[in-house]
Amino acid sequence: MTPPSNDDLGFSHRTRKNGDVELLHHGKLAGTLRGAAAQDFLAEVHDGSPADAQQLMARLTGNYKHGNERTAAGHPRNRR
């Protein structure tokens, strides 16, 4: 498993014996990469910083902010 970093978003990963990569979010399985996708992921994580790895895992699992959270807060149905 990957060690936590200063820019920790709660993601980690582990490689299985068969080459699959499991992406974990706060210790729970968030996604699995197989084949070429797993190898590409491992190469990118190896070459990048821990913060970049966190962002990559967030994008791959779909668990990231989309940029519209601030505008959505001002929508009439969300104001209370």
Coordinates of N, CA and C in Angstrom, one line a residue:
M1 N 0.8 -1.2 0.0 CA 0.0 0.0 0.0 C 0.9 1.2 0.0
T2 N 0.3 2.3 -0.6 CA 1.1 3.5 -0.6 C 1.0 4.3 0.7
P3 N 2.1 4.9 1.1 CA 2.1 5.7 2.3 C 1.3 7.0 2.1
P4 N 0.7 7.6 3.1 CA 0.0 8.8 3.0 C 0.9 10.0 2.8
S5 N 0.4 11.0 2.1 CA 1.3 12.2 1.8 C 0.6 13.4 2.4
N6 N 1.3 14.6 2.3 CA 0.8 15.8 2.8 C -0.5 16.2 2.1
D7 N -0.6 15.9 0.8 CA -1.8 16.3 0.0 C -2.7 15.0 0.0
D8 N -2.9 14.3 1.1 CA -3.6 13.1 1.1 C -5.1 13.3 0.9
L9 N -5.7 12.7 -0.1 CA -7.1 12.7 -0.3 C -7.8 11.5 0.2
G10 N -7.0 10.6 0.8 CA -7.5 9.4 1.3 C -7.4 8.2 0.4
F11 N -6.7 8.3 -0.7 CA -6.5 7.2 -1.6 C -5.2 6.5 -1.4
S12 N -5.3 5.2 -1.7 CA -4.1 4.3 -1.7 C -4.3 3.3 -2.8
H13 N -3.3 2.5 -3.0 CA -3.4 1.4 -4.0 C -2.6 0.2 -3.6
R14 N -3.0 -0.9 -4.1 CA -2.2 -2.1 -3.9 C -2.2 -2.9 -5.2
T15 N -1.1 -3.6 -5.4 CA -1.0 -4.4 -6.6 C -1.2 -5.9 -6.2
R16 N -2.1 -6.6 -6.9 CA -2.3 -8.0 -6.7 C -1.3 -8.8 -7.4
K17 N -1.2 -10.1 -7.1 CA -0.2 -11.0 -7.7 C -0.5 -11.1 -9.2
N18 N -1.7 -11.0 -9.6 CA -2.0 -11.2 -11.0 C -1.8 -9.9 -11.9
G19 N -1.3 -8.8 -11.2 CA -1.1 -7.6 -11.9 C -2.2 -6.6 -11.8
D20 N -3.3 -6.9 -11.3 CA -4.4 -6.0 -11.1 C -4.0 -5.0 -10.0
V21 N -4.5 -3.8 -10.2 CA -4.3 -2.7 -9.2 C -5.6 -2.4 -8.5
E22 N -5.7 -2.4 -7.2 CA -6.9 -2.0 -6.5 C -6.7 -0.6 -6.0
L23 N -7.7 0.2 -6.3 CA -7.7 1.6 -5.8 C -8.6 1.7 -4.5
L24 N -8.0 2.2 -3.4 CA -8.7 2.2 -2.2 C -9.0 3.7 -1.8
H25 N -10.1 3.9 -1.2 CA -10.4 5.3 -0.7 C -10.8 5.1 0.8
H26 N -10.0 5.6 1.7 CA -10.1 5.4 3.1 C -10.2 3.9 3.5
G27 N -9.4 3.1 2.8 CA -9.3 1.7 3.1 C -10.4 0.8 2.4
K28 N -11.3 1.4 1.7 CA -12.4 0.6 1.0 C -12.2 0.6 -0.5
L29 N -12.4 -0.5 -1.1 CA -12.2 -0.6 -2.5 C -13.1 0.4 -3.3
A30 N -12.4 1.2 -4.1 CA -13.1 2.2 -4.9 C -13.0 1.9 -6.4
G31 N -12.1 1.0 -6.8 CA -12.0 0.6 -8.2 C -10.9 -0.4 -8.4
T32 N -10.9 -1.0 -9.6 CA -9.9 -2.0 -9.9 C -9.4 -1.8 -11.3
L33 N -8.1 -1.7 -11.6 CA -7.5 -1.6 -12.9 C -6.9 -2.9 -13.3
R34 N -7.1 -3.3 -14.5 CA -6.6 -4.5 -15.0 C -5.8 -4.3 -16.3
G35 N -4.9 -5.2 -16.7 CA -4.2 -5.1 -17.9 C -3.4 -3.9 -18.2
A36 N -3.6 -3.3 -19.4 CA -2.8 -2.2 -19.8 C -3.1 -1.0 -18.9
A37 N -4.3 -0.8 -18.5 CA -4.7 0.3 -17.6 C -3.9 0.3 -16.3
A38 N -3.8 -0.9 -15.7 CA -3.0 -1.1 -14.5 C -1.6 -0.8 -14.7
Q39 N -1.0 -1.3 -15.8 CA 0.4 -1.0 -16.0 C 0.7 0.5 -16.3
D40 N -0.2 1.1 -17.0 CA -0.1 2.6 -17.3 C -0.2 3.4 -15.9
F41 N -1.1 2.9 -15.1 CA -1.3 3.6 -13.8 C 0.0 3.5 -13.0
L42 N 0.5 2.3 -12.9 CA 1.7 2.1 -12.1 C 2.9 2.9 -12.6
A43 N 3.1 3.0 -13.9 CA 4.1 3.7 -14.5 C 4.0 5.2 -14.2
E44 N 2.8 5.7 -14.2 CA 2.5 7.1 -14.0 C 2.7 7.5 -12.5
V45 N 2.3 6.6 -11.6 CA 2.5 6.8 -10.2 C 3.9 6.7 -9.8
H46 N 4.7 5.8 -10.4 CA 6.1 5.7 -10.1 C 6.9 7.0 -10.5
D47 N 6.5 7.6 -11.6 CA 7.2 8.8 -12.2 C 6.7 10.1 -11.5
G48 N 5.6 10.1 -10.9 CA 5.0 11.4 -10.4 C 5.2 11.5 -8.9
S49 N 4.7 12.6 -8.3 CA 4.7 12.9 -6.9 C 3.5 12.2 -6.2
P50 N 3.6 12.1 -4.9 CA 2.5 11.5 -4.2 C 1.2 12.3 -4.4
A51 N 1.3 13.6 -4.4 CA 0.1 14.5 -4.7 C -0.5 14.2 -6.0
D52 N 0.4 14.0 -7.0 CA -0.1 13.7 -8.4 C -0.8 12.3 -8.4
A53 N -0.3 11.4 -7.6 CA -0.9 10.1 -7.5 C -2.3 10.1 -6.9
Q54 N -2.4 11.0 -5.9 CA -3.7 11.2 -5.2 C -4.8 11.7 -6.2
Q55 N -4.3 12.7 -7.0 CA -5.2 13.3 -8.0 C -5.6 12.3 -9.1
L56 N -4.6 11.5 -9.5 CA -4.9 10.5 -10.5 C -5.9 9.5 -10.0
M57 N -5.7 9.0 -8.8 CA -6.6 8.0 -8.3 C -8.0 8.6 -8.1
A58 N -8.1 9.9 -7.8 CA -9.4 10.5 -7.6 C -10.1 10.6 -9.0
R59 N -9.3 10.9 -10.0 CA -9.9 11.0 -11.4 C -10.4 9.6 -11.9
L60 N -9.5 8.6 -11.6 CA -9.8 7.2 -12.1 C -11.1 6.7 -11.4
T61 N -11.3 7.0 -10.2 CA -12.5 6.5 -9.4 C -13.7 7.4 -9.6
G62 N -13.5 8.6 -10.2 CA -14.6 9.5 -10.3 C -15.0 10.2 -9.0
N63 N -14.1 10.2 -8.0 CA -14.3 10.8 -6.7 C -13.5 12.1 -6.6
Y64 N -14.0 13.1 -7.4 CA -13.3 14.4 -7.3 C -14.3 15.5 -7.5
K65 N -14.0 16.7 -7.2 CA -14.8 17.8 -7.4 C -14.9 18.2 -8.8
H66 N -16.0 18.6 -9.3 CA -16.2 18.9 -10.7 C -16.1 20.4 -11.0
G67 N -16.0 21.2 -10.0 CA -15.8 22.7 -10.2 C -17.1 23.5 -10.1
N68 N -18.2 22.8 -10.0 CA -19.5 23.6 -10.0 C -20.1 23.6 -8.6
E69 N -19.4 23.2 -7.6 CA -19.9 23.1 -6.2 C -20.3 24.5 -5.7
R70 N -19.5 25.5 -6.0 CA -19.8 26.8 -5.5 C -21.0 27.4 -6.2
T71 N -21.2 27.3 -7.5 CA -22.4 27.8 -8.1 C -23.6 27.0 -7.8
A72 N -23.5 25.7 -7.5 CA -24.6 24.9 -7.1 C -25.1 25.4 -5.7
A73 N -24.3 25.8 -4.8 CA -24.7 26.2 -3.5 C -25.6 27.5 -3.6
G74 N -25.5 28.3 -4.6 CA -26.3 29.4 -4.8 C -27.6 29.2 -5.5
H75 N -27.9 28.0 -6.0 CA -29.1 27.7 -6.7 C -30.3 27.7 -5.7
P76 N -31.4 28.2 -6.2 CA -32.6 28.4 -5.3 C -33.0 27.1 -4.5
R77 N -32.9 26.0 -5.1 CA -33.3 24.8 -4.4 C -32.3 24.3 -3.3
N78 N -31.1 24.9 -3.4 CA -30.1 24.5 -2.4 C -30.0 25.6 -1.3
R79 N -30.7 26.7 -1.4 CA -30.7 27.7 -0.3 C -31.8 27.4 0.7
R80 N -31.4 27.4 1.9 CA -32.4 27.2 3.0 C -32.1 28.0 4.2

